[in-house]
Amino acid sequence: MYTPQPSDRFTFGLWTTGNRGRDPFGSEVRPVLSPVDNVELLASIGAYGVNFHDNDLLPIDATPAEREQILRDFEAALSRTGLKVPMVTVNLFSEPVFRDGAFTSHSKQVRQYAVHKAMASMDVGARLGAEVFVLWGGREGSEVDAGKDPRDALKWYREGVDFLCEYALDRGYKMRLALEAKPNEPRGDIFLPTTGAMLGFIATLQHPEMVGVNPEFAHEVMAGLNFVHQVAQALDAGKLFHIDLNDQKGPRFDQDLRFGAENIKSAFFLVKLLEDAGYTGMRHFDAHALRTEDASGVRAFAEGCMRTYLILKEKAQRFHKDAEIAGILSELSAMNEQGALVYSTAEAQRVASLAFDRHAHAAVGLGYEKLDQLVMELLLGVR
Ligand code: GCO
Ligand code: MN
Ligand code: MN
């Protein structure tokens, strides 16, 4: 029942199961996992697809002939296993040339190179059937506000994204862009630090209809926000094109923990939200095994992400079937019996002359303590 199937739409990045455990204080602890072996691993545990940054697959200095060979080997592994490539992304953060940003660099030449690199990555994605292109602006930020007017940064950022939308249209790619927010790390402050900020920015683009968001659990927790609410806003705006699932202990460095490892209740309400909303996109895990782990720990990590999602999905079904929970929820929805507030002059006159007993209405409790305890007991397995 908790065994993942391709129809569950679980995906991983090459950089997630291929993560070698390097951190700012220590070197790699696990051997290289080749893209082809990574594909075999993901297929063997029931994933639907694999995503990658351009340079996770194609080394930056590969010759055209080498690129072609790597791509053919990768395509062969995909057709052998049936794994899909639903999303590709681009690394605009590792190379020293991007040390003060890619799309937001002062230098037009650097900005152009960033666009060039993204276009090449979109070409690869289109060849492999990817329908989403994620942009995470890891270096698009600052430590020193004297160095750059943030309005210039936003203007350049917009130019880059607009350029890529036009490119996709020009080439006839069926590809939508998904912008990923993060508040900090590796920069002191990253521009457009939250999903809400990204949604505001998207409205200023030339092709807002082609651009959505890729919210990440850990990133919003780092910003001290409620991830479920951020995702709900993205869904409400019709902009949830992709999602990065993982976990995080509070507002610290990005920990990329196994999905559900830390904040079970938020993970539950997130899964419930996605399932209730009928979200049809990928359930992508942007996380990695702890540095303590070897290859079997990597497998346990990846299986754990999917298994926890499926367990929480089943808990969400139980939530809907639970008579006591339903009783409290129906009392809450009864409060909404008069329906939507819709303006008309007559309605405004009626509202203006309302006689409302605010004390009587304020005296009634909501029952949230009981409701929350029932959810807790459901999650703890005693209901
Ligand atoms: C991070 C980010 C990245 C992006 C990835 C996709 O904190 O490093 O989450 O993992 O998701 O670069 O573009
Ligand atoms: Mn992250
Ligand atoms: Mn991410």
mmCIF file of C-alpha atoms in Angstrom, residues 13-367:
data_model
loop_
_atom_site.group_PDB
_atom_site.id
_atom_site.type_symbol
_atom_site.label_atom_id
_atom_site.label_comp_id
_atom_site.label_asym_id
_atom_site.label_seq_id
_atom_site.Cartn_x
_atom_site.Cartn_y
_atom_site.Cartn_z
ATOM 1 C CA GLY A 13 17.170 15.202 -9.084
ATOM 2 C CA LEU A 14 20.442 13.596 -10.171
ATOM 3 C CA TRP A 15 21.982 15.906 -7.569
ATOM 4 C CA THR A 16 19.818 14.486 -4.755
ATOM 5 C CA THR A 17 20.465 10.734 -4.815
ATOM 6 C CA GLY A 18 23.843 11.596 -6.358
ATOM 7 C CA ASN A 19 24.755 13.917 -3.465
ATOM 8 C CA ARG A 20 28.144 12.874 -2.128
ATOM 9 C CA GLY A 21 27.869 14.441 1.319
ATOM 10 C CA ARG A 22 30.201 17.391 0.829
ATOM 11 C CA ASP A 23 29.464 20.391 3.063
ATOM 12 C CA PRO A 24 31.298 23.657 3.813
ATOM 13 C CA PHE A 25 33.295 21.881 6.514
ATOM 14 C CA GLY A 26 34.156 18.569 4.934
ATOM 15 C CA SER A 27 34.749 16.727 1.703
ATOM 16 C CA GLU A 28 32.776 14.039 -0.086
ATOM 17 C CA VAL A 29 32.062 10.830 1.833
ATOM 18 C CA ARG A 30 30.356 8.813 -0.913
ATOM 19 C CA PRO A 31 31.683 7.739 -4.326
ATOM 20 C CA VAL A 32 30.422 9.220 -7.588
ATOM 21 C CA LEU A 33 27.078 7.806 -8.710
ATOM 22 C CA SER A 34 26.973 8.066 -12.503
ATOM 23 C CA PRO A 35 23.804 9.477 -14.096
ATOM 24 C CA VAL A 36 23.065 6.086 -15.658
ATOM 25 C CA ASP A 37 23.443 4.239 -12.329
ATOM 26 C CA ASN A 38 21.352 6.944 -10.698
ATOM 27 C CA VAL A 39 18.568 6.320 -13.224
ATOM 28 C CA GLU A 40 18.746 2.573 -12.498
ATOM 29 C CA LEU A 41 18.516 3.223 -8.758
ATOM 30 C CA LEU A 42 15.508 5.541 -9.109
ATOM 31 C CA ALA A 43 13.703 3.146 -11.411
ATOM 32 C CA SER A 44 14.320 0.255 -9.007
ATOM 33 C CA ILE A 45 12.621 2.072 -6.131
ATOM 34 C CA GLY A 46 9.496 3.092 -8.055
ATOM 35 C CA ALA A 47 10.208 6.702 -8.990
ATOM 36 C CA TYR A 48 8.500 8.190 -12.038
ATOM 37 C CA GLY A 49 11.227 10.502 -13.198
ATOM 38 C CA VAL A 50 14.602 12.128 -12.876
ATOM 39 C CA ASN A 51 15.532 15.797 -13.145
ATOM 40 C CA PHE A 52 18.902 17.462 -13.494
ATOM 41 C CA HIS A 53 20.907 20.662 -13.835
ATOM 42 C CA ASP A 54 22.761 20.906 -17.161
ATOM 43 C CA ASN A 55 26.103 20.145 -15.499
ATOM 44 C CA ASP A 56 24.834 17.237 -13.379
ATOM 45 C CA LEU A 57 24.692 15.377 -16.678
ATOM 46 C CA LEU A 58 26.934 17.290 -19.062
ATOM 47 C CA PRO A 59 30.266 18.527 -17.687
ATOM 48 C CA ILE A 60 30.681 22.220 -18.420
ATOM 49 C CA ASP A 61 33.759 21.689 -20.599
ATOM 50 C CA ALA A 62 32.455 18.661 -22.512
ATOM 51 C CA THR A 63 32.963 18.868 -26.282
ATOM 52 C CA PRO A 64 29.890 18.617 -28.541
ATOM 53 C CA ALA A 65 30.838 15.009 -29.325
ATOM 54 C CA GLU A 66 31.173 14.139 -25.637
ATOM 55 C CA ARG A 67 27.836 15.799 -24.860
ATOM 56 C CA GLU A 68 26.153 13.781 -27.579
ATOM 57 C CA GLN A 69 27.602 10.509 -26.287
ATOM 58 C CA ILE A 70 26.534 11.243 -22.707
ATOM 59 C CA LEU A 71 23.045 12.158 -23.870
ATOM 60 C CA ARG A 72 22.723 8.961 -25.900
ATOM 61 C CA ASP A 73 23.813 6.811 -22.953
ATOM 62 C CA PHE A 74 21.361 8.651 -20.724
ATOM 63 C CA GLU A 75 18.520 8.268 -23.238
ATOM 64 C CA ALA A 76 19.283 4.554 -23.460
ATOM 65 C CA ALA A 77 19.017 4.253 -19.655
ATOM 66 C CA LEU A 78 15.715 6.154 -19.732
ATOM 67 C CA SER A 79 14.194 3.895 -22.359
ATOM 68 C CA ARG A 80 15.508 0.778 -20.598
ATOM 69 C CA THR A 81 13.898 1.798 -17.308
ATOM 70 C CA GLY A 82 10.900 3.821 -18.496
ATOM 71 C CA LEU A 83 11.982 6.759 -16.314
ATOM 72 C CA LYS A 84 10.874 10.215 -17.550
ATOM 73 C CA VAL A 85 12.566 13.616 -17.414
ATOM 74 C CA PRO A 86 9.709 15.937 -16.414
ATOM 75 C CA MET A 87 11.933 18.872 -15.413
ATOM 76 C CA VAL A 88 15.337 20.275 -16.176
ATOM 77 C CA THR A 89 17.124 23.175 -14.557
ATOM 78 C CA VAL A 90 20.353 25.090 -14.991
ATOM 79 C CA ASN A 91 23.315 25.615 -12.709
ATOM 80 C CA LEU A 92 23.821 29.368 -12.479
ATOM 81 C CA PHE A 93 25.632 29.258 -9.160
ATOM 82 C CA SER A 94 28.738 27.018 -9.153
ATOM 83 C CA GLU A 95 30.971 28.763 -11.675
ATOM 84 C CA PRO A 96 33.143 31.596 -10.309
ATOM 85 C CA VAL A 97 31.835 33.892 -13.052
ATOM 86 C CA PHE A 98 28.453 33.892 -11.267
ATOM 87 C CA ARG A 99 29.874 34.969 -7.927
ATOM 88 C CA ASP A 100 27.779 38.152 -7.907
ATOM 89 C CA GLY A 101 24.784 36.704 -9.691
ATOM 90 C CA ALA A 102 23.892 35.396 -13.125
ATOM 91 C CA PHE A 103 20.777 37.230 -14.368
ATOM 92 C CA THR A 104 21.477 39.984 -11.826
ATOM 93 C CA SER A 105 25.195 40.460 -12.522
ATOM 94 C CA HIS A 106 26.349 44.015 -13.237
ATOM 95 C CA SER A 107 27.972 42.697 -16.391
ATOM 96 C CA LYS A 108 25.811 42.339 -19.469
ATOM 97 C CA GLN A 109 28.293 39.737 -20.717
ATOM 98 C CA VAL A 110 27.767 37.608 -17.632
ATOM 99 C CA ARG A 111 23.995 38.029 -17.894
ATOM 100 C CA GLN A 112 24.182 36.985 -21.528
ATOM 101 C CA TYR A 113 26.265 33.948 -20.621
ATOM 102 C CA ALA A 114 23.655 32.989 -18.016
ATOM 103 C CA VAL A 115 20.928 33.183 -20.664
ATOM 104 C CA HIS A 116 23.115 31.223 -23.103
ATOM 105 C CA LYS A 117 23.619 28.475 -20.497
ATOM 106 C CA ALA A 118 19.900 28.376 -19.670
ATOM 107 C CA MET A 119 18.951 28.180 -23.367
ATOM 108 C CA ALA A 120 21.304 25.237 -23.894
ATOM 109 C CA SER A 121 19.763 23.512 -20.896
ATOM 110 C CA MET A 122 16.265 24.129 -22.265
ATOM 111 C CA ASP A 123 17.364 22.533 -25.544
ATOM 112 C CA VAL A 124 18.416 19.399 -23.683
ATOM 113 C CA GLY A 125 15.188 19.426 -21.684
ATOM 114 C CA ALA A 126 13.084 19.751 -24.834
ATOM 115 C CA ARG A 127 14.936 16.832 -26.398
ATOM 116 C CA LEU A 128 14.149 14.650 -23.360
ATOM 117 C CA GLY A 129 10.509 15.768 -23.097
ATOM 118 C CA ALA A 130 10.734 18.048 -20.053
ATOM 119 C CA GLU A 131 7.742 20.328 -19.649
ATOM 120 C CA VAL A 132 9.023 22.387 -16.730
ATOM 121 C CA PHE A 133 12.202 24.441 -16.558
ATOM 122 C CA VAL A 134 13.120 25.409 -13.001
ATOM 123 C CA LEU A 135 15.123 28.528 -12.279
ATOM 124 C CA TRP A 136 16.671 28.832 -8.858
ATOM 125 C CA GLY A 137 18.642 32.038 -8.565
ATOM 126 C CA GLY A 138 21.150 30.820 -6.019
ATOM 127 C CA ARG A 139 23.622 33.645 -6.527
ATOM 128 C CA GLU A 140 21.019 36.306 -7.359
ATOM 129 C CA GLY A 141 21.468 38.281 -4.178
ATOM 130 C CA SER A 142 23.812 40.374 -2.126
ATOM 131 C CA GLU A 143 25.696 40.876 1.092
ATOM 132 C CA VAL A 144 26.529 44.534 0.443
ATOM 133 C CA ASP A 145 23.610 46.764 -0.449
ATOM 134 C CA ALA A 146 25.938 49.573 -1.529
ATOM 135 C CA GLY A 147 27.053 47.409 -4.465
ATOM 136 C CA LYS A 148 23.834 47.229 -6.420
ATOM 137 C CA ASP A 149 20.480 48.953 -6.518
ATOM 138 C CA PRO A 150 18.053 46.060 -5.959
ATOM 139 C CA ARG A 151 15.719 47.665 -8.511
ATOM 140 C CA ASP A 152 18.421 47.187 -11.156
ATOM 141 C CA ALA A 153 18.786 43.580 -10.059
ATOM 142 C CA LEU A 154 15.056 43.009 -10.499
ATOM 143 C CA LYS A 155 15.066 44.700 -13.893
ATOM 144 C CA TRP A 156 17.927 42.484 -15.114
ATOM 145 C CA TYR A 157 16.311 39.396 -13.596
ATOM 146 C CA ARG A 158 13.112 40.216 -15.498
ATOM 147 C CA GLU A 159 15.027 40.689 -18.757
ATOM 148 C CA GLY A 160 16.581 37.249 -18.356
ATOM 149 C CA VAL A 161 13.310 35.477 -17.634
ATOM 150 C CA ASP A 162 11.513 37.357 -20.441
ATOM 151 C CA PHE A 163 14.283 36.359 -22.847
ATOM 152 C CA LEU A 164 13.927 32.685 -21.935
ATOM 153 C CA CYS A 165 10.139 32.757 -22.361
ATOM 154 C CA GLU A 166 10.545 34.237 -25.827
ATOM 155 C CA TYR A 167 13.161 31.606 -26.614
ATOM 156 C CA ALA A 168 10.818 28.762 -25.602
ATOM 157 C CA LEU A 169 8.042 30.270 -27.728
ATOM 158 C CA ASP A 170 10.357 30.832 -30.683
ATOM 159 C CA ARG A 171 11.563 27.242 -30.583
ATOM 160 C CA GLY A 172 8.057 25.871 -30.090
ATOM 161 C CA TYR A 173 9.011 24.233 -26.785
ATOM 162 C CA LYS A 174 6.079 23.136 -24.644
ATOM 163 C CA MET A 175 7.969 24.272 -21.596
ATOM 164 C CA ARG A 176 6.829 26.412 -18.696
ATOM 165 C CA LEU A 177 9.192 28.101 -16.283
ATOM 166 C CA ALA A 178 9.028 27.644 -12.510
ATOM 167 C CA LEU A 179 10.864 30.122 -10.281
ATOM 168 C CA GLU A 180 12.212 28.863 -6.967
ATOM 169 C CA ALA A 181 12.608 31.217 -4.017
ATOM 170 C CA LYS A 182 15.081 30.929 -1.152
ATOM 171 C CA PRO A 183 15.724 33.577 1.496
ATOM 172 C CA ASN A 184 19.496 33.157 1.829
ATOM 173 C CA GLU A 185 22.396 30.735 1.294
ATOM 174 C CA PRO A 186 24.678 30.925 -0.519
ATOM 175 C CA ARG A 187 24.077 34.710 -0.522
ATOM 176 C CA GLY A 188 23.506 36.744 2.623
ATOM 177 C CA ASP A 189 20.185 37.822 1.092
ATOM 178 C CA ILE A 190 18.716 36.323 -2.060
ATOM 179 C CA PHE A 191 16.452 38.535 -4.180
ATOM 180 C CA LEU A 192 12.784 37.491 -4.294
ATOM 181 C CA PRO A 193 13.206 35.460 -1.101
ATOM 182 C CA THR A 194 9.819 33.777 -0.798
ATOM 183 C CA THR A 195 7.223 32.156 -3.034
ATOM 184 C CA GLY A 196 4.917 35.105 -2.372
ATOM 185 C CA ALA A 197 7.620 37.486 -3.615
ATOM 186 C CA MET A 198 8.040 35.351 -6.752
ATOM 187 C CA LEU A 199 4.292 35.525 -7.415
ATOM 188 C CA GLY A 200 4.442 39.312 -7.273
ATOM 189 C CA PHE A 201 7.420 39.347 -9.661
ATOM 190 C CA ILE A 202 5.721 36.991 -12.145
ATOM 191 C CA ALA A 203 2.902 39.495 -12.594
ATOM 192 C CA THR A 204 5.485 41.988 -13.949
ATOM 193 C CA LEU A 205 6.798 39.660 -16.696
ATOM 194 C CA GLN A 206 6.071 39.793 -20.410
ATOM 195 C CA HIS A 207 4.619 36.265 -20.370
ATOM 196 C CA PRO A 208 3.206 35.755 -16.905
ATOM 197 C CA GLU A 209 1.102 32.860 -18.213
ATOM 198 C CA MET A 210 4.260 30.833 -18.918
ATOM 199 C CA VAL A 211 5.845 31.340 -15.527
ATOM 200 C CA GLY A 212 4.927 29.770 -12.198
ATOM 201 C CA VAL A 213 6.694 28.764 -9.018
ATOM 202 C CA ASN A 214 8.637 25.844 -7.573
ATOM 203 C CA PRO A 215 8.259 26.303 -3.803
ATOM 204 C CA GLU A 216 10.632 24.371 -1.559
ATOM 205 C CA PHE A 217 9.646 23.198 1.921
ATOM 206 C CA ALA A 218 13.018 23.928 3.535
ATOM 207 C CA HIS A 219 13.316 27.381 1.986
ATOM 208 C CA GLU A 220 10.062 28.705 3.393
ATOM 209 C CA VAL A 221 10.843 27.192 6.804
ATOM 210 C CA MET A 222 14.220 28.975 6.671
ATOM 211 C CA ALA A 223 12.257 32.195 6.175
ATOM 212 C CA GLY A 224 10.100 31.377 9.199
ATOM 213 C CA LEU A 225 7.002 30.910 7.047
ATOM 214 C CA ASN A 226 4.213 28.365 6.913
ATOM 215 C CA PHE A 227 5.023 26.305 3.800
ATOM 216 C CA VAL A 228 1.467 25.042 3.453
ATOM 217 C CA HIS A 229 0.185 28.610 3.199
ATOM 218 C CA GLN A 230 2.794 29.500 0.578
ATOM 219 C CA VAL A 231 1.822 26.507 -1.530
ATOM 220 C CA ALA A 232 -1.865 27.322 -1.071
ATOM 221 C CA GLN A 233 -1.247 30.817 -2.429
ATOM 222 C CA ALA A 234 0.573 29.355 -5.429
ATOM 223 C CA LEU A 235 -2.328 26.963 -6.066
ATOM 224 C CA ASP A 236 -4.840 29.775 -5.677
ATOM 225 C CA ALA A 237 -2.951 31.762 -8.307
ATOM 226 C CA GLY A 238 -2.799 28.753 -10.667
ATOM 227 C CA LYS A 239 0.998 28.909 -10.394
ATOM 228 C CA LEU A 240 2.066 25.674 -8.741
ATOM 229 C CA PHE A 241 4.046 24.296 -11.693
ATOM 230 C CA HIS A 242 6.425 22.166 -9.602
ATOM 231 C CA ILE A 243 7.333 21.547 -5.969
ATOM 232 C CA ASP A 244 10.524 20.716 -4.022
ATOM 233 C CA LEU A 245 9.751 18.421 -1.113
ATOM 234 C CA ASN A 246 12.188 17.985 1.752
ATOM 235 C CA ASP A 247 12.388 18.996 5.409
ATOM 236 C CA GLN A 248 14.242 21.405 7.635
ATOM 237 C CA LYS A 249 14.935 22.092 11.291
ATOM 238 C CA GLY A 250 13.881 25.694 11.775
ATOM 239 C CA PRO A 251 15.372 28.867 10.320
ATOM 240 C CA ARG A 252 18.970 27.718 9.821
ATOM 241 C CA PHE A 253 21.120 26.661 6.847
ATOM 242 C CA ASP A 254 19.341 24.600 4.186
ATOM 243 C CA GLN A 255 19.355 21.035 5.475
ATOM 244 C CA ASP A 256 17.559 19.178 2.668
ATOM 245 C CA LEU A 257 16.322 16.517 5.068
ATOM 246 C CA ARG A 258 14.292 13.498 3.968
ATOM 247 C CA PHE A 259 10.667 14.497 3.354
ATOM 248 C CA GLY A 260 8.704 14.361 6.621
ATOM 249 C CA ALA A 261 11.831 13.842 8.722
ATOM 250 C CA GLU A 262 11.158 16.817 10.961
ATOM 251 C CA ASN A 263 7.840 18.661 10.649
ATOM 252 C CA ILE A 264 5.339 15.838 10.370
ATOM 253 C CA LYS A 265 2.271 17.982 10.883
ATOM 254 C CA SER A 266 3.241 20.473 8.177
ATOM 255 C CA ALA A 267 4.156 17.619 5.863
ATOM 256 C CA PHE A 268 0.736 16.097 6.522
ATOM 257 C CA PHE A 269 -1.145 19.314 5.760
ATOM 258 C CA LEU A 270 0.981 19.818 2.672
ATOM 259 C CA VAL A 271 0.193 16.354 1.301
ATOM 260 C CA LYS A 272 -3.457 16.882 2.180
ATOM 261 C CA LEU A 273 -3.458 20.221 0.371
ATOM 262 C CA LEU A 274 -1.829 18.815 -2.774
ATOM 263 C CA GLU A 275 -4.166 15.833 -2.860
ATOM 264 C CA ASP A 276 -7.317 17.829 -2.031
ATOM 265 C CA ALA A 277 -6.404 20.342 -4.736
ATOM 266 C CA GLY A 278 -5.952 17.592 -7.321
ATOM 267 C CA TYR A 279 -2.408 18.810 -8.043
ATOM 268 C CA THR A 280 -1.275 16.871 -11.107
ATOM 269 C CA GLY A 281 2.371 17.980 -11.209
ATOM 270 C CA MET A 282 5.449 16.157 -10.055
ATOM 271 C CA ARG A 283 6.162 15.368 -6.420
ATOM 272 C CA HIS A 284 9.846 16.176 -6.599
ATOM 273 C CA PHE A 285 12.205 15.484 -3.702
ATOM 274 C CA ASP A 286 14.987 18.052 -3.468
ATOM 275 C CA ALA A 287 16.753 16.498 -0.526
ATOM 276 C CA HIS A 288 19.697 14.248 0.122
ATOM 277 C CA ALA A 289 20.890 11.516 2.455
ATOM 278 C CA LEU A 290 22.686 12.534 5.628
ATOM 279 C CA ARG A 291 26.475 12.724 5.471
ATOM 280 C CA THR A 292 26.573 9.724 7.808
ATOM 281 C CA GLU A 293 25.228 7.456 5.061
ATOM 282 C CA ASP A 294 26.632 5.092 2.437
ATOM 283 C CA ALA A 295 24.886 3.821 -0.707
ATOM 284 C CA SER A 296 22.354 1.789 1.261
ATOM 285 C CA GLY A 297 21.561 4.894 3.322
ATOM 286 C CA VAL A 298 20.941 6.807 0.095
ATOM 287 C CA ARG A 299 18.431 4.178 -0.966
ATOM 288 C CA ALA A 300 16.785 4.255 2.479
ATOM 289 C CA PHE A 301 16.604 8.057 2.258
ATOM 290 C CA ALA A 302 14.918 8.034 -1.167
ATOM 291 C CA GLU A 303 12.520 5.236 -0.263
ATOM 292 C CA GLY A 304 11.691 7.052 2.978
ATOM 293 C CA CYS A 305 10.700 10.263 1.158
ATOM 294 C CA MET A 306 8.183 8.422 -1.005
ATOM 295 C CA ARG A 307 6.907 6.117 1.716
ATOM 296 C CA THR A 308 6.228 9.026 4.064
ATOM 297 C CA TYR A 309 4.357 10.862 1.304
ATOM 298 C CA LEU A 310 2.152 7.810 0.695
ATOM 299 C CA ILE A 311 1.533 7.269 4.417
ATOM 300 C CA LEU A 312 0.492 10.906 4.786
ATOM 301 C CA LYS A 313 -1.733 10.612 1.729
ATOM 302 C CA GLU A 314 -3.521 7.723 3.403
ATOM 303 C CA LYS A 315 -3.767 9.768 6.632
ATOM 304 C CA ALA A 316 -5.406 12.544 4.603
ATOM 305 C CA GLN A 317 -8.037 10.070 3.411
ATOM 306 C CA ARG A 318 -8.632 9.008 7.020
ATOM 307 C CA PHE A 319 -8.956 12.661 8.010
ATOM 308 C CA HIS A 320 -11.799 13.054 5.514
ATOM 309 C CA LYS A 321 -13.511 9.855 6.708
ATOM 310 C CA ASP A 322 -13.208 10.535 10.441
ATOM 311 C CA ALA A 323 -16.721 11.193 11.809
ATOM 312 C CA GLU A 324 -15.581 13.249 14.799
ATOM 313 C CA ILE A 325 -13.370 15.461 12.658
ATOM 314 C CA ALA A 326 -16.165 15.793 10.113
ATOM 315 C CA GLY A 327 -18.543 16.867 12.885
ATOM 316 C CA ILE A 328 -16.323 19.778 13.933
ATOM 317 C CA LEU A 329 -15.689 20.748 10.329
ATOM 318 C CA SER A 330 -19.380 20.783 9.520
ATOM 319 C CA GLU A 331 -20.040 23.136 12.413
ATOM 320 C CA LEU A 332 -17.388 25.421 10.965
ATOM 321 C CA SER A 333 -18.828 25.284 7.494
ATOM 322 C CA ALA A 334 -22.314 25.954 8.855
ATOM 323 C CA MET A 335 -20.949 29.363 9.885
ATOM 324 C CA ASN A 336 -20.466 30.025 6.169
ATOM 325 C CA GLU A 337 -24.079 29.217 5.240
ATOM 326 C CA GLN A 338 -24.792 32.708 3.960
ATOM 327 C CA GLY A 339 -22.174 32.329 1.230
ATOM 328 C CA ALA A 340 -19.967 34.889 -0.526
ATOM 329 C CA LEU A 341 -19.818 38.631 -0.030
ATOM 330 C CA VAL A 342 -20.671 40.168 -3.385
ATOM 331 C CA TYR A 343 -20.912 43.899 -3.901
ATOM 332 C CA SER A 344 -23.889 45.734 -5.302
ATOM 333 C CA THR A 345 -25.301 49.095 -4.278
ATOM 334 C CA ALA A 346 -28.303 47.410 -2.712
ATOM 335 C CA GLU A 347 -26.072 44.919 -0.898
ATOM 336 C CA ALA A 348 -23.895 47.781 0.377
ATOM 337 C CA GLN A 349 -26.999 49.502 1.756
ATOM 338 C CA ARG A 350 -28.093 46.312 3.451
ATOM 339 C CA VAL A 351 -24.636 45.780 5.000
ATOM 340 C CA ALA A 352 -24.439 49.450 6.054
ATOM 341 C CA SER A 353 -27.645 49.139 8.031
ATOM 342 C CA LEU A 354 -26.836 45.776 9.625
ATOM 343 C CA ALA A 355 -27.814 45.122 13.176
ATOM 344 C CA PHE A 356 -25.167 42.653 14.328
ATOM 345 C CA ASP A 357 -24.736 41.249 17.815
ATOM 346 C CA ARG A 358 -20.951 41.144 17.941
ATOM 347 C CA HIS A 359 -20.855 39.964 21.560
ATOM 348 C CA ALA A 360 -23.046 36.965 20.862
ATOM 349 C CA HIS A 361 -20.933 35.994 17.839
ATOM 350 C CA ALA A 362 -17.669 36.501 19.715
ATOM 351 C CA ALA A 363 -18.786 34.253 22.562
ATOM 352 C CA VAL A 364 -18.730 31.056 20.507
ATOM 353 C CA GLY A 365 -15.483 29.050 20.464
ATOM 354 C CA LEU A 366 -14.168 27.370 17.350
ATOM 355 C CA GLY A 367 -13.270 23.908 18.643
#
